[in-house]
XYZ file of C-alpha atoms in Angstrom:
320
model
C -3.363 -11.919 16.354
C -4.024 -8.888 18.553
C -4.529 -5.592 16.798
C -3.898 -2.397 18.722
C -5.474 0.718 17.241
C -4.516 4.240 18.155
C -6.218 7.509 17.281
C -4.068 10.361 18.523
C -5.076 13.973 18.848
C -2.688 14.919 21.648
C 0.173 17.338 21.617
C 3.405 16.038 20.110
C 6.866 17.060 19.020
C 7.945 18.051 15.548
C 9.696 15.277 13.700
C 12.161 15.789 10.876
C 10.563 13.454 8.363
C 11.306 12.324 4.837
C 8.624 10.903 2.559
C 10.584 8.999 -0.075
C 8.211 8.794 -3.023
C 5.840 11.473 -4.283
C 3.100 9.455 -5.949
C -0.539 9.305 -4.881
C 0.051 7.522 -1.572
C 3.231 9.356 -0.636
C 1.621 12.687 -1.401
C -1.315 12.059 0.918
C 0.988 10.813 3.674
C 3.147 13.923 3.332
C 0.026 16.107 3.490
C -1.039 14.478 6.764
C 2.407 14.857 8.305
C 2.630 18.514 7.241
C -0.812 19.202 8.691
C 0.404 17.550 11.889
C 3.160 20.153 12.241
C 6.117 17.997 11.245
C 9.200 19.176 9.361
C 8.493 17.290 6.131
C 10.669 16.808 3.070
C 9.587 14.881 -0.016
C 11.951 13.054 -2.342
C 10.815 13.413 -5.939
C 12.444 13.570 -9.345
C 11.854 14.969 -12.802
C 8.603 16.717 -13.584
C 7.077 15.713 -10.240
C 9.870 17.484 -8.348
C 9.444 20.612 -10.469
C 5.703 20.512 -9.942
C 6.086 20.312 -6.162
C 8.605 23.146 -6.080
C 6.456 25.344 -8.314
C 2.930 24.645 -7.042
C 3.375 22.983 -3.692
C 1.714 19.697 -2.751
C -1.717 19.882 -4.393
C -4.255 17.155 -3.577
C -7.881 16.822 -4.555
C -9.598 14.823 -1.801
C -12.205 12.859 -3.745
C -14.770 11.991 -1.065
C -14.117 15.092 1.035
C -14.830 17.399 -1.942
C -11.924 19.699 -1.210
C -8.504 20.614 -2.577
C -5.511 21.309 -0.359
C -2.171 22.927 -1.143
C 0.800 22.522 1.189
C 4.248 24.083 0.807
C 6.842 21.323 1.074
C 10.601 20.957 0.894
C 11.777 18.825 -2.016
C 14.983 16.891 -2.614
C 15.904 14.683 -5.561
C 18.488 12.481 -3.835
C 19.050 11.176 -0.319
C 22.637 11.939 0.651
C 24.398 9.531 3.049
C 25.007 12.165 5.732
C 21.468 13.626 5.723
C 19.686 12.544 8.905
C 15.943 12.272 9.468
C 14.064 11.192 12.583
C 11.721 9.142 10.396
C 11.802 8.002 6.786
C 8.650 6.719 5.105
C 9.448 4.954 1.845
C 6.236 4.847 -0.182
C 6.904 2.693 -3.210
C 5.455 0.032 -5.460
C 6.692 -3.459 -4.645
C 8.851 -3.680 -7.759
C 10.621 -0.393 -6.903
C 11.831 -1.318 -3.405
C 15.027 -3.175 -4.463
C 16.471 -0.092 -6.178
C 15.910 2.041 -3.069
C 17.463 -0.287 -0.495
C 21.143 0.620 -1.212
C 20.317 4.322 -0.844
C 18.592 3.735 2.495
C 21.448 1.509 3.651
C 24.031 4.226 2.956
C 22.053 6.925 4.766
C 22.667 7.897 8.398
C 18.991 7.683 9.404
C 17.897 4.669 11.451
C 14.089 4.632 11.616
C 12.496 3.489 8.374
C 8.927 2.514 7.453
C 8.568 0.727 4.127
C 5.026 1.506 2.986
C 3.260 -0.490 0.288
C 2.510 -3.986 -0.949
C 5.241 -6.372 0.133
C 4.531 -10.114 0.403
C 8.266 -10.741 0.884
C 8.977 -8.432 3.814
C 11.505 -10.794 5.399
C 13.632 -10.810 2.248
C 13.426 -7.031 1.999
C 14.507 -6.538 5.608
C 17.351 -9.031 5.260
C 18.654 -7.250 2.151
C 18.524 -3.826 3.811
C 20.286 -5.073 6.934
C 23.022 -6.777 4.904
C 23.647 -3.603 2.912
C 23.616 -1.234 5.897
C 26.689 0.089 7.624
C 24.680 1.230 10.648
C 21.789 -0.362 12.526
C 18.382 0.140 10.956
C 15.077 -0.010 12.766
C 12.686 -1.287 10.122
C 8.896 -1.367 10.036
C 6.485 -2.257 7.267
C 3.219 -0.474 6.636
C 0.309 -0.150 4.272
C -1.706 3.027 3.854
C -5.393 2.373 3.305
C -6.037 4.826 0.497
C -5.856 5.057 -3.267
C -6.216 7.516 -6.094
C -4.541 8.591 -9.282
C -2.329 11.289 -10.686
C -3.728 14.066 -12.850
C -2.047 17.056 -14.401
C -0.623 19.287 -11.654
C -2.329 17.435 -8.800
C -3.047 14.131 -7.104
C -6.508 12.683 -6.550
C -6.707 11.010 -3.138
C -9.441 8.425 -2.546
C -10.013 7.382 1.044
C -12.659 7.176 3.727
C -10.214 8.369 6.383
C -6.483 8.402 6.961
C -5.119 5.110 8.231
C -2.002 2.952 8.115
C -1.529 -0.608 9.338
C 2.053 -1.270 10.320
C 4.351 -3.434 12.336
C 7.838 -4.889 12.650
C 8.938 -8.436 11.892
C 10.778 -9.069 15.162
C 8.463 -7.786 17.858
C 7.037 -4.311 18.482
C 8.099 -1.410 16.280
C 11.179 -0.063 18.132
C 10.320 3.544 17.283
C 6.582 3.290 17.857
C 6.561 6.250 20.263
C 8.125 8.465 17.589
C 5.471 7.384 15.083
C 2.715 8.145 17.566
C 4.236 11.565 18.206
C 4.523 12.395 14.512
C 0.772 11.867 14.006
C -0.277 13.366 17.345
C -1.886 16.472 15.824
C -3.732 14.539 13.119
C -6.827 12.358 12.828
C -4.795 9.755 10.976
C -5.078 6.322 12.597
C -2.119 4.011 13.178
C -2.978 0.336 13.627
C -0.011 -1.595 15.008
C -0.117 -5.296 14.137
C 1.796 -8.145 15.755
C 2.161 -9.957 12.408
C 2.422 -7.440 9.607
C 4.050 -10.024 7.330
C 0.920 -12.202 7.325
C -1.273 -9.137 6.806
C 0.748 -8.100 3.758
C 0.639 -11.612 2.304
C -3.120 -11.778 2.912
C -3.637 -8.403 1.272
C -2.219 -9.413 -2.092
C -4.669 -12.334 -2.215
C -7.556 -9.862 -2.303
C -6.082 -7.212 -4.583
C -4.314 -9.321 -7.203
C -7.381 -11.109 -8.628
C -9.262 -7.795 -8.832
C -6.369 -6.124 -10.625
C -5.829 -9.087 -12.940
C -9.490 -8.936 -13.930
C -9.318 -5.182 -14.434
C -6.282 -5.461 -16.686
C -8.007 -8.273 -18.593
C -10.667 -5.754 -19.711
C -7.993 -3.093 -20.359
C -9.062 -1.060 -17.360
C -12.713 -0.679 -18.398
C -14.431 -1.362 -15.077
C -17.876 -0.925 -16.627
C -17.198 -3.949 -18.815
C -15.906 -5.843 -15.786
C -19.096 -5.046 -13.840
C -21.126 -6.741 -16.599
C -18.835 -9.750 -16.974
C -20.258 -12.457 -14.717
C -17.501 -14.940 -15.536
C -14.694 -12.540 -14.588
C -16.405 -11.503 -11.347
C -16.856 -15.168 -10.409
C -13.224 -15.811 -11.273
C -12.112 -13.051 -8.900
C -13.892 -14.723 -5.985
C -12.680 -18.236 -6.803
C -9.105 -17.006 -7.307
C -9.200 -15.348 -3.875
C -10.338 -18.665 -2.382
C -7.441 -20.435 -4.101
C -4.997 -17.819 -2.832
C -6.210 -18.189 0.741
C -5.726 -21.960 0.421
C -2.094 -21.374 -0.559
C -1.466 -19.291 2.560
C -3.286 -21.766 4.804
C -1.252 -24.653 3.395
C 1.919 -22.735 4.288
C 0.692 -22.283 7.859
C -0.508 -18.680 7.685
C -3.783 -17.565 9.262
C -5.332 -15.058 6.870
C -5.681 -11.562 8.319
C -8.342 -10.258 8.662
C -10.050 -13.649 8.948
C -13.357 -12.168 7.778
C -12.045 -12.097 4.218
C -12.020 -15.890 4.078
C -15.550 -16.169 5.444
C -16.832 -13.598 2.952
C -15.336 -15.475 0.018
C -16.271 -18.981 1.114
C -19.578 -18.505 2.926
C -21.083 -15.489 1.188
C -20.155 -16.066 -2.440
C -23.344 -14.469 -3.783
C -22.947 -11.359 -1.649
C -19.317 -11.039 -2.727
C -20.400 -11.283 -6.349
C -23.009 -8.541 -5.889
C -20.505 -6.361 -4.028
C -17.918 -6.664 -6.803
C -20.557 -6.000 -9.445
C -21.738 -2.860 -7.648
C -18.224 -1.646 -6.820
C -17.066 -1.803 -10.428
C -20.107 0.207 -11.515
C -19.252 3.079 -9.170
C -17.222 6.097 -10.350
C -14.696 5.505 -7.551
C -13.596 2.237 -9.208
C -12.207 4.306 -12.077
C -10.196 6.442 -9.656
C -7.832 3.650 -8.596
C -4.717 3.398 -10.722
C -2.823 0.132 -10.982
C 0.650 -0.601 -12.291
C 1.235 -3.522 -14.632
C 4.849 -3.706 -13.433
C 3.821 -4.001 -9.794
C 1.091 -6.478 -10.735
C 3.658 -8.660 -12.496
C 6.080 -8.496 -9.551
C 3.371 -9.289 -7.000
C 2.103 -12.202 -9.058
C 5.658 -13.562 -9.270
C 5.833 -13.380 -5.459
C 2.545 -15.275 -5.261
C 3.905 -17.897 -7.654
C 6.822 -18.446 -5.281
C 4.398 -18.955 -2.393
C 2.305 -21.320 -4.499
C 5.354 -23.396 -5.389
C 6.289 -23.653 -1.713
C 2.787 -24.840 -0.845
C 2.340 -27.112 -3.845
C -1.275 -25.956 -4.227
C -3.025 -25.849 -7.607
C -4.710 -22.538 -8.493
C -6.358 -23.131 -11.890
C -8.712 -20.137 -11.841
C -5.981 -17.778 -10.640
C -3.770 -19.112 -13.435
C -6.543 -18.485 -15.956
C -6.814 -14.846 -14.837
C -3.064 -14.466 -15.271
C -3.193 -16.049 -18.729
C -5.871 -13.577 -19.830
C -3.366 -10.803 -19.191
C -0.615 -12.459 -21.171
C 1.430 -12.722 -17.932
C 3.678 -15.782 -17.699
């Protein structure tokens, strides 16, 4: 796989952009696009919508030690006739199905579905079948995290970056994406096989999240639990075997080498990571975890590969 990376700081045009989803990841993405001079609207509901209208988009940037506030337009529903140059849908995996009919009915064509999605082909097929007009669809993943606090979002990241790509060749609206981030230091990494990247990604995050939920979110306990840390590494190895059996080449390939050739270093890394304050800043969703694990189970059944340690991690969470 060839990865093309772009860092753009050139002049660009203003894009009418909708960020559909106002959680931690969507909020940071909207902040970047606003800073880049785009005409940004956020779709939010309930107390989050009221908060954005009242206070603006408030983000505490954890590593950067700063707080930003951006005025932003807010809507609570996407009407069919409302047109945007770009729509970024930033959702948890289990929330995508409910959004697809709304996107299908809307007049906009260029859509990036941002978030964990090991079943991107199914998602694209569903959106295309529902749509009355042609949709240009890309899938992306923003490399950041954080959590929500009262009246603000905490954004945890080293720098702004998104990996993205389309399932059937290059992203058809890649030039528009480049333009929309032209005035930012946010990096777009266009991948030839985003589907494999997204499948590979859940193999690394699911065991860590399963272990975290097993200790009820207490990462300090996890850092001291040698058995759980070893289970994380072995479960990752099992997950990579499932993908390899199905003919996928794990991306990035270095993940496999780290797990299989540097087991001790991986153990020490996980032990150190879960002792750091930043480990407590990453929120997980049990509903998304359950949905992602179900997707993995479907892959495992296709491959016919046994994953006893992965299954043990799942059982410790009461997930069936």
